[in-house]
Short mmCIF file of C-alpha atoms in Angstrom, two decimals:
data_model
loop_
_atom_site.label_atom_id
_atom_site.label_comp_id
_atom_site.label_asym_id
_atom_site.label_seq_id
_atom_site.Cartn_x
_atom_site.Cartn_y
_atom_site.Cartn_z
CA UNK A 3 -44.63 6.25 26.51
CA UNK A 4 -47.20 8.80 25.36
CA UNK A 5 -50.93 8.34 25.90
CA UNK A 6 -54.10 9.89 24.57
CA UNK A 7 -55.41 10.21 21.06
CA UNK A 8 -52.47 12.20 19.61
CA UNK A 9 -50.93 10.31 16.68
CA UNK A 10 -47.14 10.42 16.70
CA UNK A 11 -45.06 9.24 13.78
CA UNK A 12 -42.56 6.60 14.88
CA UNK A 13 -39.03 6.46 13.61
CA UNK A 14 -36.53 3.64 13.27
CA UNK A 15 -32.80 3.13 12.79
CA UNK A 16 -33.52 2.51 9.09
CA UNK A 17 -35.54 5.72 8.71
CA UNK A 18 -32.57 7.52 10.34
CA UNK A 19 -30.41 6.21 7.50
CA UNK A 20 -28.87 3.01 8.88
CA UNK A 21 -29.92 -0.23 7.18
CA UNK A 22 -28.96 -3.12 9.48
CA UNK A 23 -30.20 -5.70 6.97
CA UNK A 24 -27.95 -4.23 4.26
CA UNK A 25 -25.04 -4.43 6.67
CA UNK A 26 -25.79 -8.09 7.36
CA UNK A 27 -25.94 -8.80 3.62
CA UNK A 28 -22.61 -7.05 3.14
CA UNK A 29 -21.00 -9.20 5.83
CA UNK A 30 -22.46 -12.36 4.24
CA UNK A 31 -21.00 -11.29 0.87
CA UNK A 32 -17.56 -10.86 2.45
CA UNK A 33 -17.41 -14.21 4.26
CA UNK A 34 -16.35 -16.37 1.26
CA UNK A 35 -13.75 -13.75 0.29
CA UNK A 36 -12.30 -13.69 3.79
CA UNK A 37 -12.21 -17.50 3.90
CA UNK A 38 -9.72 -17.49 1.02
CA UNK A 39 -7.20 -15.60 3.19
CA UNK A 40 -7.27 -17.95 6.20
CA UNK A 41 -3.94 -19.20 7.54
CA UNK A 42 -3.73 -22.36 9.72
CA UNK A 43 -3.24 -20.21 12.83
CA UNK A 44 -6.66 -18.56 12.55
CA UNK A 45 -9.07 -19.73 15.27
CA UNK A 46 -12.81 -19.60 14.64
CA UNK A 47 -14.44 -17.59 11.89
CA UNK A 48 -16.00 -14.25 11.10
CA UNK A 49 -18.87 -13.18 13.35
CA UNK A 50 -17.30 -13.14 16.80
CA UNK A 51 -16.50 -10.04 18.80
CA UNK A 52 -12.77 -10.49 18.24
CA UNK A 53 -10.57 -12.20 15.68
CA UNK A 54 -8.42 -14.98 17.13
CA UNK A 55 -4.96 -16.00 15.93
CA UNK A 56 -2.85 -18.70 17.58
CA UNK A 57 0.78 -17.56 17.43
CA UNK A 58 3.12 -20.55 17.27
CA UNK A 59 5.42 -19.63 20.16
CA UNK A 60 7.49 -22.81 19.64
CA UNK A 61 8.59 -21.43 16.27
CA UNK A 62 10.41 -18.45 17.79
CA UNK A 63 13.06 -18.00 20.49
CA UNK A 64 12.09 -14.39 21.18
CA UNK A 65 9.22 -13.22 18.95
CA UNK A 66 8.54 -9.53 18.49
CA UNK A 67 5.08 -8.45 17.36
CA UNK A 68 4.99 -5.61 14.84
CA UNK A 69 1.88 -3.53 14.08
CA UNK A 70 0.92 -0.94 11.50
CA UNK A 71 -2.18 1.10 10.67
CA UNK A 72 -2.89 2.98 7.44
CA UNK A 73 -5.48 3.97 4.86
CA UNK A 74 -5.59 4.75 1.15
CA UNK A 75 -6.18 8.50 1.28
CA UNK A 76 -7.81 10.50 -1.50
CA UNK A 77 -7.10 7.84 -4.11
CA UNK A 78 -10.57 6.73 -3.01
CA UNK A 79 -12.01 9.79 -4.77
CA UNK A 80 -10.85 8.32 -8.10
CA UNK A 81 -12.43 4.95 -7.31
CA UNK A 82 -15.70 6.62 -6.33
CA UNK A 83 -15.83 8.79 -9.45
CA UNK A 84 -15.20 5.78 -11.70
CA UNK A 85 -17.43 3.48 -9.62
CA UNK A 86 -14.62 0.91 -9.54
CA UNK A 87 -14.02 -0.45 -6.06
CA UNK A 88 -12.22 -3.79 -6.39
CA UNK A 89 -8.63 -2.46 -6.44
CA UNK A 90 -8.38 0.03 -3.56
CA UNK A 91 -8.44 -2.84 -1.09
CA UNK A 92 -5.14 -4.03 -2.56
CA UNK A 93 -3.74 -0.55 -1.98
CA UNK A 94 -4.93 -0.69 1.62
CA UNK A 95 -3.20 -3.99 2.35
CA UNK A 96 -0.01 -2.82 0.63
CA UNK A 97 0.21 0.31 2.77
CA UNK A 98 -0.01 -1.79 5.95
CA UNK A 99 1.99 -4.96 5.22
CA UNK A 100 4.83 -3.22 3.41
CA UNK A 101 5.39 -1.10 6.51
CA UNK A 102 5.47 -4.27 8.62
CA UNK A 103 8.00 -6.04 6.43
CA UNK A 104 10.47 -3.14 6.66
CA UNK A 105 11.60 -4.45 10.05
CA UNK A 106 11.68 -8.02 8.75
CA UNK A 107 8.28 -8.97 10.16
CA UNK A 108 6.09 -11.54 8.43
CA UNK A 109 2.52 -10.17 8.18
CA UNK A 110 0.19 -12.49 10.09
CA UNK A 111 -3.26 -10.93 10.06
CA UNK A 112 -5.20 -7.81 9.19
CA UNK A 113 -8.38 -6.12 10.45
CA UNK A 114 -10.16 -3.61 8.24
CA UNK A 115 -12.58 -0.72 8.77
CA UNK A 116 -15.01 0.50 6.11
CA UNK A 117 -17.05 3.65 6.78
CA UNK A 118 -19.67 4.71 4.24
CA UNK A 119 -22.64 7.03 3.90
CA UNK A 120 -24.84 4.16 2.77
CA UNK A 121 -24.13 0.44 2.85
CA UNK A 122 -24.50 -1.08 -0.61
CA UNK A 123 -23.65 -4.77 -0.19
CA UNK A 124 -22.35 -5.16 -3.74
CA UNK A 125 -19.97 -2.21 -3.33
CA UNK A 126 -18.76 -3.44 0.05
CA UNK A 127 -18.16 -6.85 -1.51
CA UNK A 128 -16.02 -5.26 -4.24
CA UNK A 129 -13.95 -3.38 -1.67
CA UNK A 130 -13.63 -6.55 0.39
CA UNK A 131 -12.56 -8.55 -2.65
CA UNK A 132 -9.61 -6.21 -3.11
CA UNK A 133 -8.67 -6.46 0.56
CA UNK A 134 -8.87 -10.25 0.38
CA UNK A 135 -6.73 -10.31 -2.77
CA UNK A 136 -4.16 -8.12 -1.06
CA UNK A 137 -4.05 -10.38 1.97
CA UNK A 138 -3.50 -13.42 -0.23
CA UNK A 139 -0.66 -11.64 -2.08
CA UNK A 140 0.92 -10.75 1.27
CA UNK A 141 0.34 -14.18 2.83
CA UNK A 142 -1.68 -12.85 5.78
CA UNK A 143 -5.20 -13.52 7.02
CA UNK A 144 -8.12 -11.11 7.15
CA UNK A 145 -9.57 -12.06 10.53
CA UNK A 146 -12.14 -9.35 11.14
CA UNK A 147 -13.20 -5.76 10.73
CA UNK A 148 -16.04 -3.28 10.87
CA UNK A 149 -18.55 -1.87 8.40
CA UNK A 150 -19.93 1.45 9.65
CA UNK A 151 -22.82 3.36 8.07
CA UNK A 152 -22.66 7.14 8.65
CA UNK A 153 -25.76 8.78 7.15
CA UNK A 154 -25.84 12.55 7.43
CA UNK A 155 -22.08 12.60 8.01
CA UNK A 156 -20.93 11.06 4.72
CA UNK A 157 -22.64 11.25 1.33
CA UNK A 158 -24.34 7.99 0.28
CA UNK A 159 -21.66 7.12 -2.31
CA UNK A 160 -18.69 8.16 -0.17
CA UNK A 161 -16.59 5.75 1.84
CA UNK A 162 -13.26 5.57 3.61
CA UNK A 163 -11.21 2.51 4.48
CA UNK A 164 -8.38 1.75 6.87
CA UNK A 165 -6.71 -1.33 8.29
CA UNK A 166 -4.44 -2.51 11.05
CA UNK A 167 -2.02 -5.36 10.55
CA UNK A 168 0.10 -7.45 12.91
CA UNK A 169 3.28 -9.31 12.04
CA UNK A 170 6.06 -11.17 13.83
CA UNK A 171 9.85 -11.18 13.61
CA UNK A 172 12.51 -13.03 15.56
CA UNK A 173 14.28 -10.53 17.84
CA UNK A 174 17.76 -11.31 16.54
CA UNK A 175 16.53 -10.99 12.93
CA UNK A 176 15.09 -7.50 13.38
CA UNK A 177 16.11 -5.24 10.50
CA UNK A 178 16.78 -1.52 10.71
CA UNK A 179 19.31 1.32 10.97
CA UNK A 180 21.42 -0.46 13.61
CA UNK A 181 22.52 -3.00 11.00
CA UNK A 182 23.46 -0.53 8.26
CA UNK A 183 27.19 0.04 7.66
CA UNK A 184 29.40 2.06 5.31
CA UNK A 185 29.79 0.21 2.02
CA UNK A 186 26.28 -1.22 2.07
CA UNK A 187 24.40 -0.89 -1.20
CA UNK A 188 20.85 0.42 -1.77
CA UNK A 189 18.75 -1.63 -4.19
CA UNK A 190 15.56 -0.11 -5.60
CA UNK A 191 12.41 -2.07 -6.45
CA UNK A 192 10.16 -0.68 -9.18
CA UNK A 193 6.86 0.88 -8.18
CA UNK A 194 3.70 -0.04 -10.08
CA UNK A 195 2.86 3.67 -10.33
CA UNK A 196 1.75 6.37 -7.91
CA UNK A 197 0.83 3.72 -5.34
CA UNK A 198 -1.37 5.44 -2.69
CA UNK A 199 0.32 8.71 -1.86
CA UNK A 200 0.02 12.29 -3.04
CA UNK A 201 -3.40 12.04 -4.66
CA UNK A 202 -4.49 15.44 -3.38
CA UNK A 203 -1.64 16.93 -5.41
CA UNK A 204 -2.39 14.58 -8.32
CA UNK A 205 -6.02 15.68 -8.47
CA UNK A 206 -5.09 19.36 -8.29
CA UNK A 207 -2.43 19.00 -11.00
CA UNK A 208 -4.41 16.87 -13.45
CA UNK A 209 -7.99 18.06 -12.92
CA UNK A 210 -7.68 21.46 -11.28
CA UNK A 211 -4.80 22.88 -13.34
CA UNK A 212 -4.78 20.54 -16.32
CA UNK A 213 -8.54 20.19 -16.77
CA UNK A 214 -8.12 16.54 -17.75
CA UNK A 215 -10.86 13.91 -17.68
CA UNK A 216 -10.54 10.44 -16.13
CA UNK A 217 -11.60 8.94 -19.45
CA UNK A 218 -8.84 10.69 -21.41
CA UNK A 219 -6.54 8.34 -23.29
CA UNK A 220 -2.94 9.30 -22.46
CA UNK A 221 -0.40 8.07 -25.06
CA UNK A 222 2.38 7.75 -22.44
CA UNK A 223 0.37 5.13 -20.56
CA UNK A 224 0.34 2.61 -23.42
CA UNK A 225 1.87 -0.75 -22.51
CA UNK A 226 3.07 -3.80 -24.41
CA UNK A 227 -0.25 -5.45 -23.55
CA UNK A 228 -2.50 -2.46 -24.33
CA UNK A 229 -1.90 0.33 -26.81
CA UNK A 230 -4.59 2.53 -25.26
CA UNK A 231 -4.96 3.27 -21.57
CA UNK A 232 -7.02 5.95 -19.87
CA UNK A 233 -5.98 8.33 -17.13
CA UNK A 234 -8.45 6.69 -14.75
CA UNK A 235 -7.01 3.24 -15.37
CA UNK A 236 -3.51 4.50 -14.65
CA UNK A 237 -4.50 6.30 -11.47
CA UNK A 238 -6.27 3.21 -10.10
CA UNK A 239 -3.28 0.92 -10.76
CA UNK A 240 -2.97 -1.04 -7.50
CA UNK A 241 0.04 -0.58 -5.24
CA UNK A 242 2.57 -3.38 -5.61
CA UNK A 243 2.76 -5.55 -2.50
CA UNK A 244 6.42 -6.29 -1.69
CA UNK A 245 5.91 -8.31 1.50
CA UNK A 246 6.72 -11.77 0.13
CA UNK A 247 9.49 -10.37 -2.09
CA UNK A 248 11.18 -8.73 0.89
CA UNK A 249 10.79 -11.76 3.15
CA UNK A 250 12.34 -14.02 0.51
CA UNK A 251 15.17 -11.54 -0.03
CA UNK A 252 15.89 -11.39 3.71
CA UNK A 253 15.85 -15.18 3.85
CA UNK A 254 18.27 -15.65 0.95
CA UNK A 255 20.59 -12.64 1.36
CA UNK A 256 22.26 -10.49 3.99
CA UNK A 257 19.74 -7.65 4.14
CA UNK A 258 20.37 -4.93 6.70
CA UNK A 259 17.32 -2.70 6.23
CA UNK A 260 14.34 -1.90 4.03
CA UNK A 261 12.62 1.41 3.32
CA UNK A 262 9.00 1.59 2.13
CA UNK A 263 8.78 4.62 -0.16
CA UNK A 264 5.48 6.36 0.55
CA UNK A 265 4.60 9.98 1.39
CA UNK A 266 7.84 11.93 1.80
CA UNK A 267 9.45 10.27 -1.21
CA UNK A 268 12.83 8.57 -1.43
CA UNK A 269 14.72 11.00 0.78
CA UNK A 270 12.01 11.26 3.42
CA UNK A 271 11.67 7.50 3.85
CA UNK A 272 15.16 6.20 3.14
CA UNK A 273 16.59 8.41 5.89
CA UNK A 274 14.45 6.49 8.39
CA UNK A 275 16.52 3.39 7.65
CA UNK A 276 19.90 5.10 8.14
CA UNK A 277 21.79 5.54 11.41
CA UNK A 278 23.15 8.96 12.39
CA UNK A 279 26.38 9.87 10.63
CA UNK A 280 25.83 7.80 7.48
CA UNK A 281 24.63 8.94 4.07
CA UNK A 282 23.20 7.43 0.90
CA UNK A 283 23.69 9.34 -2.33
CA UNK A 284 20.90 8.26 -4.67
CA UNK A 285 21.82 8.45 -8.35
CA UNK A 286 18.76 9.53 -10.33
CA UNK A 287 20.56 8.45 -13.49
CA UNK A 288 19.97 4.77 -12.72
CA UNK A 289 16.28 4.71 -13.65
CA UNK A 290 13.41 6.27 -15.58
CA UNK A 291 10.38 7.18 -13.43
CA UNK A 292 7.04 5.71 -14.51
CA UNK A 293 5.33 7.89 -17.19
CA UNK A 294 2.61 9.03 -14.77
CA UNK A 295 5.10 11.14 -12.83
CA UNK A 296 6.09 13.11 -15.92
CA UNK A 297 2.42 13.62 -16.82
CA UNK A 298 1.63 14.97 -13.34
CA UNK A 299 4.69 17.22 -13.26
CA UNK A 300 4.23 18.60 -16.79
CA UNK A 301 0.46 19.05 -16.62
CA UNK A 302 0.39 20.65 -13.19
CA UNK A 303 3.63 22.61 -13.45
CA UNK A 304 4.90 20.90 -10.31
CA UNK A 305 8.53 21.49 -9.33
CA UNK A 306 10.95 18.57 -9.15
CA UNK A 307 11.50 19.28 -5.46
CA UNK A 308 7.77 19.00 -4.79
CA UNK A 309 7.49 15.83 -6.90
CA UNK A 310 10.32 14.14 -5.02
CA UNK A 311 9.03 14.95 -1.55
CA UNK A 312 5.50 13.80 -2.43
CA UNK A 313 5.84 10.77 -4.72
CA UNK A 314 7.91 7.60 -4.96
CA UNK A 315 9.13 8.57 -8.47
CA UNK A 316 9.12 4.93 -9.56
CA UNK A 317 10.74 3.31 -6.52
CA UNK A 318 8.32 1.54 -4.17
CA UNK A 319 10.76 -0.22 -1.86
CA UNK A 320 14.49 -0.06 -1.17
CA UNK A 321 16.65 -2.82 0.30
CA UNK A 322 19.99 -1.99 1.91
CA UNK A 323 22.25 -5.01 1.61
CA UNK A 324 25.84 -6.00 2.33
CA UNK A 325 28.14 -5.13 -0.61
CA UNK A 326 28.90 -8.79 -1.41
CA UNK A 327 25.16 -9.55 -1.65
CA UNK A 328 24.23 -7.23 -4.52
CA UNK A 329 24.31 -9.72 -7.39
CA UNK A 330 22.52 -12.38 -5.38
CA UNK A 331 19.88 -9.90 -4.22
CA UNK A 332 19.19 -8.73 -7.77
CA UNK A 333 18.92 -12.37 -8.89
CA UNK A 334 16.41 -13.20 -6.13
CA UNK A 335 14.23 -10.21 -7.03
CA UNK A 336 14.46 -10.91 -10.76
CA UNK A 337 13.35 -14.49 -10.13
CA UNK A 338 10.31 -13.05 -8.36
CA UNK A 339 9.59 -10.79 -11.37
CA UNK A 340 10.49 -7.60 -9.47
CA UNK A 341 12.40 -5.03 -11.51
CA UNK A 342 15.36 -4.00 -9.34
CA UNK A 343 18.60 -2.05 -9.66
CA UNK A 344 21.27 -0.41 -7.50
CA UNK A 345 20.69 3.28 -6.76
CA UNK A 346 23.44 4.18 -4.32
CA UNK A 347 25.93 3.26 -1.62
CA UNK A 348 26.10 3.98 2.09
CA UNK A 349 29.07 6.16 3.08
CA UNK A 350 30.35 7.88 6.20
CA UNK A 351 30.83 11.12 4.27
CA UNK A 352 27.86 13.16 5.41
CA UNK A 353 24.48 12.29 6.82
CA UNK A 354 21.02 11.52 5.44
CA UNK A 355 19.98 11.10 1.83
CA UNK A 356 21.24 13.10 -1.14
CA UNK A 357 19.71 12.84 -4.62
CA UNK A 358 22.10 13.63 -7.46
CA UNK A 359 22.12 13.53 -11.27
CA UNK A 360 19.20 13.54 -13.68
CA UNK A 361 16.59 10.87 -14.28
CA UNK A 362 16.93 8.80 -17.42
CA UNK A 363 14.37 9.65 -20.06
CA UNK A 364 12.22 7.09 -21.83
CA UNK A 365 13.19 5.96 -25.29
#
């Protein structure tokens, strides 16, 4: 403590850039959204030091816990430029739970982390609303998280988000390369668009090289529901969450493996679900990539090789199933309103993933 007559200006956490009251208001805004995701196994509520989840050990003979951590990447730049924040939370959940379900695990709960230059409760609530929506789509609970204010490190309007999810699978129902055999068939599930990968390349191609504006109306993006759609709307299309689709498929059919198609593309991710000595030849001629991929490639002058090792090219998830399960698998996915088709077969002639043929063109 200083003494004497010298007047010294005092500082506070708020004057240093951290508004605790705003953080409390943000948490209060999130509580009703989080409540909508609660499963029966959740113990207690938001506000404790840890989220509690009572795993029903009587339900499993030998439960395996699966975990995954991910973020959304530079897709957040698009959300921040457009000041639209209620969809990126869906992307966040998708990136986490669709990695969990690849091994057959049911997503149980999620914890999120939001870092921002300045806490604006309304913005945090929008982000949280998307995360809560994603959790409901995936059937998991949002049981906790952290909101961190980083003044002087991040700009006031900037933020980043990440999440960790936990799931469970019965040990003898674990999916993966060990189950895959020659003759198995790869079934593709349609992506909703770019999903949440490759946005650094997207931004360079569309804005750096192409000089496009987020408000530009792109004719190729017109849908049956809307005859005009902007570039920004397309880029913020939320990632499809396949968790419940995959779990239902595994329940109804003989599924041997899944592959979540994210950064690295079809070849880079599908190979992770193949054992050594087996190959899948993917036939490009079985589908037309979403229009956004052609726009990115044409506008930015991006090579096909670079496109395919960066983007999903219209395939968000792949199921590898027994050959006698193809028709049934397609029927299950169709009933769940998931566009699906066969893209290749597993053979012992070679190793890894080979893409052949040309993509179908629209029209």
